PDB file of C-alpha atoms in Angstrom:
ATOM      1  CA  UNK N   1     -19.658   8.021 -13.066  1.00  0.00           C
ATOM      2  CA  UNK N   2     -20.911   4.342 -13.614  1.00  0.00           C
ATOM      3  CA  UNK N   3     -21.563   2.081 -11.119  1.00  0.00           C
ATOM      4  CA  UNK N   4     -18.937   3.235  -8.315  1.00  0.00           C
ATOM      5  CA  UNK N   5     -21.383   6.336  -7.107  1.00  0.00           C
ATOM      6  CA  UNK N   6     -17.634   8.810  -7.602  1.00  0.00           C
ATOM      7  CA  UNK N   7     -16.050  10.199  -9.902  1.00  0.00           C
ATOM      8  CA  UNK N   8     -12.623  12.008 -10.250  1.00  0.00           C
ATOM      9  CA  UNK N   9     -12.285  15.069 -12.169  1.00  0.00           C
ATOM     10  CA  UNK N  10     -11.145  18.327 -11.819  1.00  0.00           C
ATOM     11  CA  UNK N  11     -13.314  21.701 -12.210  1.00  0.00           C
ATOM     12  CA  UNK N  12     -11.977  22.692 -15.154  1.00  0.00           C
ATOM     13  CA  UNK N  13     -12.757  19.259 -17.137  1.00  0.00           C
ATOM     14  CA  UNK N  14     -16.133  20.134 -15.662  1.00  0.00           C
ATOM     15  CA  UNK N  15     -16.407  23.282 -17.129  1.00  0.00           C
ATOM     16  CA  UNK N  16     -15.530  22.330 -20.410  1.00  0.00           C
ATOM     17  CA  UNK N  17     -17.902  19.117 -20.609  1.00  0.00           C
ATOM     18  CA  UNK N  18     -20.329  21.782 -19.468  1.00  0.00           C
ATOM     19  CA  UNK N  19     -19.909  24.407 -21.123  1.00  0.00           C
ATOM     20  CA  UNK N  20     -19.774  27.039 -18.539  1.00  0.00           C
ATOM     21  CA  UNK N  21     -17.046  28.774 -16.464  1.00  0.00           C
ATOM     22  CA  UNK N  22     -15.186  27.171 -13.689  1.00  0.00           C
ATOM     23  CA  UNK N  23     -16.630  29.590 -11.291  1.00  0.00           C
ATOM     24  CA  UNK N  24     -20.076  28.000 -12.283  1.00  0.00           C
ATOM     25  CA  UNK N  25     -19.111  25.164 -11.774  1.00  0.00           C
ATOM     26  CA  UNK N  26     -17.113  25.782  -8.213  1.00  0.00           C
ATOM     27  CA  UNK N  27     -20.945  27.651  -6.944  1.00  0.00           C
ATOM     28  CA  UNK N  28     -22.751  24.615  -7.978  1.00  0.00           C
ATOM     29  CA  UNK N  29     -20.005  22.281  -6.357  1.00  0.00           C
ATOM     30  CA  UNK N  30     -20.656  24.522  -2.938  1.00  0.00           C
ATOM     31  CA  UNK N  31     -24.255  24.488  -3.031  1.00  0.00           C
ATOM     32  CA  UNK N  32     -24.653  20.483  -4.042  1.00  0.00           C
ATOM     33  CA  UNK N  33     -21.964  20.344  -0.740  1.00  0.00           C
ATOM     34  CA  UNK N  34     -24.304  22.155   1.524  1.00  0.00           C
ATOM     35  CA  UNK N  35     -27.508  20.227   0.415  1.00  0.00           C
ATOM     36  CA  UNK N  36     -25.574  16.833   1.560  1.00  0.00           C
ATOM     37  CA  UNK N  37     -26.344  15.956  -2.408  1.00  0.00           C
ATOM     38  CA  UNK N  38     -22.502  15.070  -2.586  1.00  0.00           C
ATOM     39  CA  UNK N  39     -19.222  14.878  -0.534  1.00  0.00           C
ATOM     40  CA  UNK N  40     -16.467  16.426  -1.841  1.00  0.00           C
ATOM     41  CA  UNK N  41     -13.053  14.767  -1.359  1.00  0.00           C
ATOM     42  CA  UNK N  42     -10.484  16.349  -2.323  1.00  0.00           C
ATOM     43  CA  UNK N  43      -7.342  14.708  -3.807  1.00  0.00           C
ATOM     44  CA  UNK N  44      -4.471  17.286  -3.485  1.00  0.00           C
ATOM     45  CA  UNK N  45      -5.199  19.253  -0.769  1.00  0.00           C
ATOM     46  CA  UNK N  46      -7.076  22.570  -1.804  1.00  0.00           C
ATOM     47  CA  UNK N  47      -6.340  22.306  -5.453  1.00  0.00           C
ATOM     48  CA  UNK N  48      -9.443  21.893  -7.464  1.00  0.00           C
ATOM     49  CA  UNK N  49      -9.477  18.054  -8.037  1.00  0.00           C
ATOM     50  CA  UNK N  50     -11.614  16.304  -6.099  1.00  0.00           C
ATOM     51  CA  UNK N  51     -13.612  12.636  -6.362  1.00  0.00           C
ATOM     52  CA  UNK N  52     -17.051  13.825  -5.891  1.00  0.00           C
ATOM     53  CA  UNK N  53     -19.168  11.084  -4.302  1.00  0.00           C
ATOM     54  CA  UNK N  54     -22.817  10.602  -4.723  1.00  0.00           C
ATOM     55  CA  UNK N  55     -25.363   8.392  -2.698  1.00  0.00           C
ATOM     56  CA  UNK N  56     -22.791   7.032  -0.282  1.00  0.00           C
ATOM     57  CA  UNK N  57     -20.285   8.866   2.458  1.00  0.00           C
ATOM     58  CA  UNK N  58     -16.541   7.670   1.814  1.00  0.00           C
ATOM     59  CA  UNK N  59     -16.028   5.571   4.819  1.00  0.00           C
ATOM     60  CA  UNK N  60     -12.561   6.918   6.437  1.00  0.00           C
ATOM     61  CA  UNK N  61     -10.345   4.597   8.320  1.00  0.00           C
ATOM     62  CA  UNK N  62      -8.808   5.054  11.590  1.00  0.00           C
ATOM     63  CA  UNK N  63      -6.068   6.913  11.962  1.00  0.00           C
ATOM     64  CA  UNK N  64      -2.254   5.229  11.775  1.00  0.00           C
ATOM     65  CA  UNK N  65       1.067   7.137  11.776  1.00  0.00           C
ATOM     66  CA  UNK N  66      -0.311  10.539  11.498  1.00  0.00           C
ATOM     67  CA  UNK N  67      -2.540   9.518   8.420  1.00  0.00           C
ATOM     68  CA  UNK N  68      -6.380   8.659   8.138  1.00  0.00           C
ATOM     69  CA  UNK N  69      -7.149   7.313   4.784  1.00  0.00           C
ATOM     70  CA  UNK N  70      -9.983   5.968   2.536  1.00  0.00           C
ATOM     71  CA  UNK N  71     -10.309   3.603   0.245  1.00  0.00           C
ATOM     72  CA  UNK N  72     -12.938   3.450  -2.903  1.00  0.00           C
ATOM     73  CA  UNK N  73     -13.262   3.416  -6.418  1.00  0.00           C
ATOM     74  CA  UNK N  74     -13.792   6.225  -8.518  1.00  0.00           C
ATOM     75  CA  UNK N  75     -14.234   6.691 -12.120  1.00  0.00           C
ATOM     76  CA  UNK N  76     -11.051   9.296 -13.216  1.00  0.00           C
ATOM     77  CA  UNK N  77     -11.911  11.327 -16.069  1.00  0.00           C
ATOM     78  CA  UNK N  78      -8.596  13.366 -17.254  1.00  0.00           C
ATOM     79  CA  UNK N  79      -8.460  15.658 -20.539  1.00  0.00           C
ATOM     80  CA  UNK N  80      -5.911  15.292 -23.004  1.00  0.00           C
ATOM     81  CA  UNK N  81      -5.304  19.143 -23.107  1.00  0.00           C
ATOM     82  CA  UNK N  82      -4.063  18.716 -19.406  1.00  0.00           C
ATOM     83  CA  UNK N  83      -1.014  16.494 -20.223  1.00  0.00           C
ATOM     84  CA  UNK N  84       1.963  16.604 -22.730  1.00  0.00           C
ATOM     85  CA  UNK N  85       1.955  15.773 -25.476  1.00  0.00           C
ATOM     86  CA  UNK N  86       4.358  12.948 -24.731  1.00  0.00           C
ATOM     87  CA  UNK N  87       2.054  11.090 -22.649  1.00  0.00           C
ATOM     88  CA  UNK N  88      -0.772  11.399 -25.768  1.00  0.00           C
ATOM     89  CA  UNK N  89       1.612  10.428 -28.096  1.00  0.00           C
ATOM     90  CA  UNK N  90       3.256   7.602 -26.491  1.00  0.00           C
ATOM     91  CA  UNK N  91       1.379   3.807 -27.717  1.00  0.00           C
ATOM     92  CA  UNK N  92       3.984   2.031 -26.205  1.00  0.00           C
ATOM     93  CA  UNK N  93       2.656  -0.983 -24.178  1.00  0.00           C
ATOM     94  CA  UNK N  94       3.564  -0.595 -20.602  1.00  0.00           C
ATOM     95  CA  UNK N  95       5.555  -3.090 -19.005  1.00  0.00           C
ATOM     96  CA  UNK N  96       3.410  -5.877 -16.863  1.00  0.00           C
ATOM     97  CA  UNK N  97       4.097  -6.095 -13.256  1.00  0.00           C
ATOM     98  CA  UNK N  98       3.793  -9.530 -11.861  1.00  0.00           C
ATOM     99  CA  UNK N  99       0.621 -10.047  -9.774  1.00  0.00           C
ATOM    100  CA  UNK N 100       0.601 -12.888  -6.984  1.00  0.00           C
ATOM    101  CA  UNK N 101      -2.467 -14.336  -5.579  1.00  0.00           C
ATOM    102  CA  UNK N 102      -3.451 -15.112  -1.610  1.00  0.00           C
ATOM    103  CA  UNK N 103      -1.701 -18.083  -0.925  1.00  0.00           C
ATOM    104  CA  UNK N 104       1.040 -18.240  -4.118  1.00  0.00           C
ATOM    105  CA  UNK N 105       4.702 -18.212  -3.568  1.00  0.00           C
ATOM    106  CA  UNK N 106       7.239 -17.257  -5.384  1.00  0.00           C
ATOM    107  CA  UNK N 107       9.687 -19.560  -7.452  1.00  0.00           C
ATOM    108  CA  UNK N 108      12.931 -18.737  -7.883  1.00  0.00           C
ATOM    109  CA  UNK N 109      14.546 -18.142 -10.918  1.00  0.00           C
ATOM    110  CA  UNK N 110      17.676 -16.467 -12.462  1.00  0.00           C
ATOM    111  CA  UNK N 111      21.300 -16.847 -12.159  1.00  0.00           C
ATOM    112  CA  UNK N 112      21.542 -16.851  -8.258  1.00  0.00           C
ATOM    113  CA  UNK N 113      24.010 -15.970  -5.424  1.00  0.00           C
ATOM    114  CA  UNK N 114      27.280 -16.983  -6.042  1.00  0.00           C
ATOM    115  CA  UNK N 115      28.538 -20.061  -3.870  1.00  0.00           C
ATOM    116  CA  UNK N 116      29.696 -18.891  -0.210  1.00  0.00           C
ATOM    117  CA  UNK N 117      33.409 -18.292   0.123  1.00  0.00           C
ATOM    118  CA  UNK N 118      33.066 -20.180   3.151  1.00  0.00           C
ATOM    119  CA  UNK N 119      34.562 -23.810   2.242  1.00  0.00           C
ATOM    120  CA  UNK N 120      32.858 -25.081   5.605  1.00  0.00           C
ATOM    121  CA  UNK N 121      29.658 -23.391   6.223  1.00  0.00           C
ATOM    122  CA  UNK N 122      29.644 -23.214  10.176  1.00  0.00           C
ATOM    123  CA  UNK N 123      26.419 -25.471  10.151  1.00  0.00           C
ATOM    124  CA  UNK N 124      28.150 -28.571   9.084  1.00  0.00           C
ATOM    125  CA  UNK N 125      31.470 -27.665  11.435  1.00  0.00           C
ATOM    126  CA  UNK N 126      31.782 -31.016  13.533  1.00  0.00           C
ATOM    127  CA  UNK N 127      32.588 -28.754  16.551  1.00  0.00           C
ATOM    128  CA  UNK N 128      29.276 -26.466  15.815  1.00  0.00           C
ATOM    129  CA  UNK N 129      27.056 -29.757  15.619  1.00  0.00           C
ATOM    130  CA  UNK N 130      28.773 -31.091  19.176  1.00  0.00           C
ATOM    131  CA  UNK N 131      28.451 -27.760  20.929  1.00  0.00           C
ATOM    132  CA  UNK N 132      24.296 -27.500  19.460  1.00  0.00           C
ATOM    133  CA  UNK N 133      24.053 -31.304  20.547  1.00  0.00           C
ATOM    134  CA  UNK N 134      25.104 -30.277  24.453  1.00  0.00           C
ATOM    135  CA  UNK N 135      22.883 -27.251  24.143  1.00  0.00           C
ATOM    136  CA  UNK N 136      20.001 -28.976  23.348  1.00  0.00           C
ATOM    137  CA  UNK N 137      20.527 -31.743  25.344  1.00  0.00           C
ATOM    138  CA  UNK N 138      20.639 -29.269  28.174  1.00  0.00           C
ATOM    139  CA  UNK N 139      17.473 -27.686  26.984  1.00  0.00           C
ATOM    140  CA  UNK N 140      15.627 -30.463  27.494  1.00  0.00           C
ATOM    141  CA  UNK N 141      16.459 -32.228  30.391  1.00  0.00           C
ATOM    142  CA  UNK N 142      14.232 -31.533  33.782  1.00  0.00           C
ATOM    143  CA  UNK N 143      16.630 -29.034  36.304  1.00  0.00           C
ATOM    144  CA  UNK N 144      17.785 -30.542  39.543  1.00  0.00           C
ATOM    145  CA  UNK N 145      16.660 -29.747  42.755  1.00  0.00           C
ATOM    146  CA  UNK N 146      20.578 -28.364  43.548  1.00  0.00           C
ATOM    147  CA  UNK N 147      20.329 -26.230  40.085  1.00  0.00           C
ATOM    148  CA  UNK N 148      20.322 -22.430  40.565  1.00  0.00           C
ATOM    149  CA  UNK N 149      19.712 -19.529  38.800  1.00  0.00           C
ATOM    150  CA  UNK N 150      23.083 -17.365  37.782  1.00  0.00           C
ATOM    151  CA  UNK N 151      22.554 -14.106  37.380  1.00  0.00           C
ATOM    152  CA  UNK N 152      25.362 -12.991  34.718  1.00  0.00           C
ATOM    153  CA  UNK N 153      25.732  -9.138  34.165  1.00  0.00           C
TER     154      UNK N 153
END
């Protein structure tokens, strides 16, 4: 368990570091449960792994699009006769994901967008720049006494 007060693992791993049944091991689960000596949280549904937490409750969030979550660490233990044999045999580095840290950005790199088919982006367009010139203008100067308000449906 180490220092995170949970552990992952499912009842049959249990058994087996124990030497004992799974049913042994599912009564002594039960009873630690009832004497508040652990809470039991399971991790897919009523299947039989579960993080089983130890000196601390699992503080659970509040709830947000049907879902109420928690978040804490765990220490997984998983037994190599539970997976296939290609994950056991498999050494292969994995790939490494880039990480980015508060406050980074992102540089850009690679080939790019293509240039825009557009010869004259509309930005630029002389008749664009006049028309957001009057607009603005308009923006920003106080309205008269004689302006109304137009109602356009």
């Amino acid at each position: 368990m180490g220092d995170r007060n949970a552990v992952g693992i499912s009842q049959k791993t249990i058994a087996k570091l124990m030497g004992c049944s799974v049913d042994t091991v599912q009564r002594a689960v039960r009873d630690l449960a009832e004497e508040n000596y652990v809470q039991v949280v399971r991790m897919n549904g009523p299947g039989t792994v579960a993080a089983y937490v130890v000196n601390d409750r699992v503080a659970w969030g509040q709830p947000r699009d049907e879902l109420r979550l928690s978040v804490f660490s765990a220490t997984l233990v998983a037994d190599a006769a539970d997976q296939p044999e290609s994950v056991i045999n498999d050494t292969r580095p994995l790939k490494k994901l880039p990480r980015m840290l508060p406050g980074e950005r992102q540089l850009p790199s690679g080939d790019g967008l293509p240039p825009s088919a557009n010869p004259l982006c509309p930005v630029w367009n002389p008749t664009y720049l006049h028309c957001r010139k009057r607009l603005i203008a308009s923006l920003l100067r106080k309205p008269a006494a004689s302006d109304r308000l137009r109602v356009i449906y």
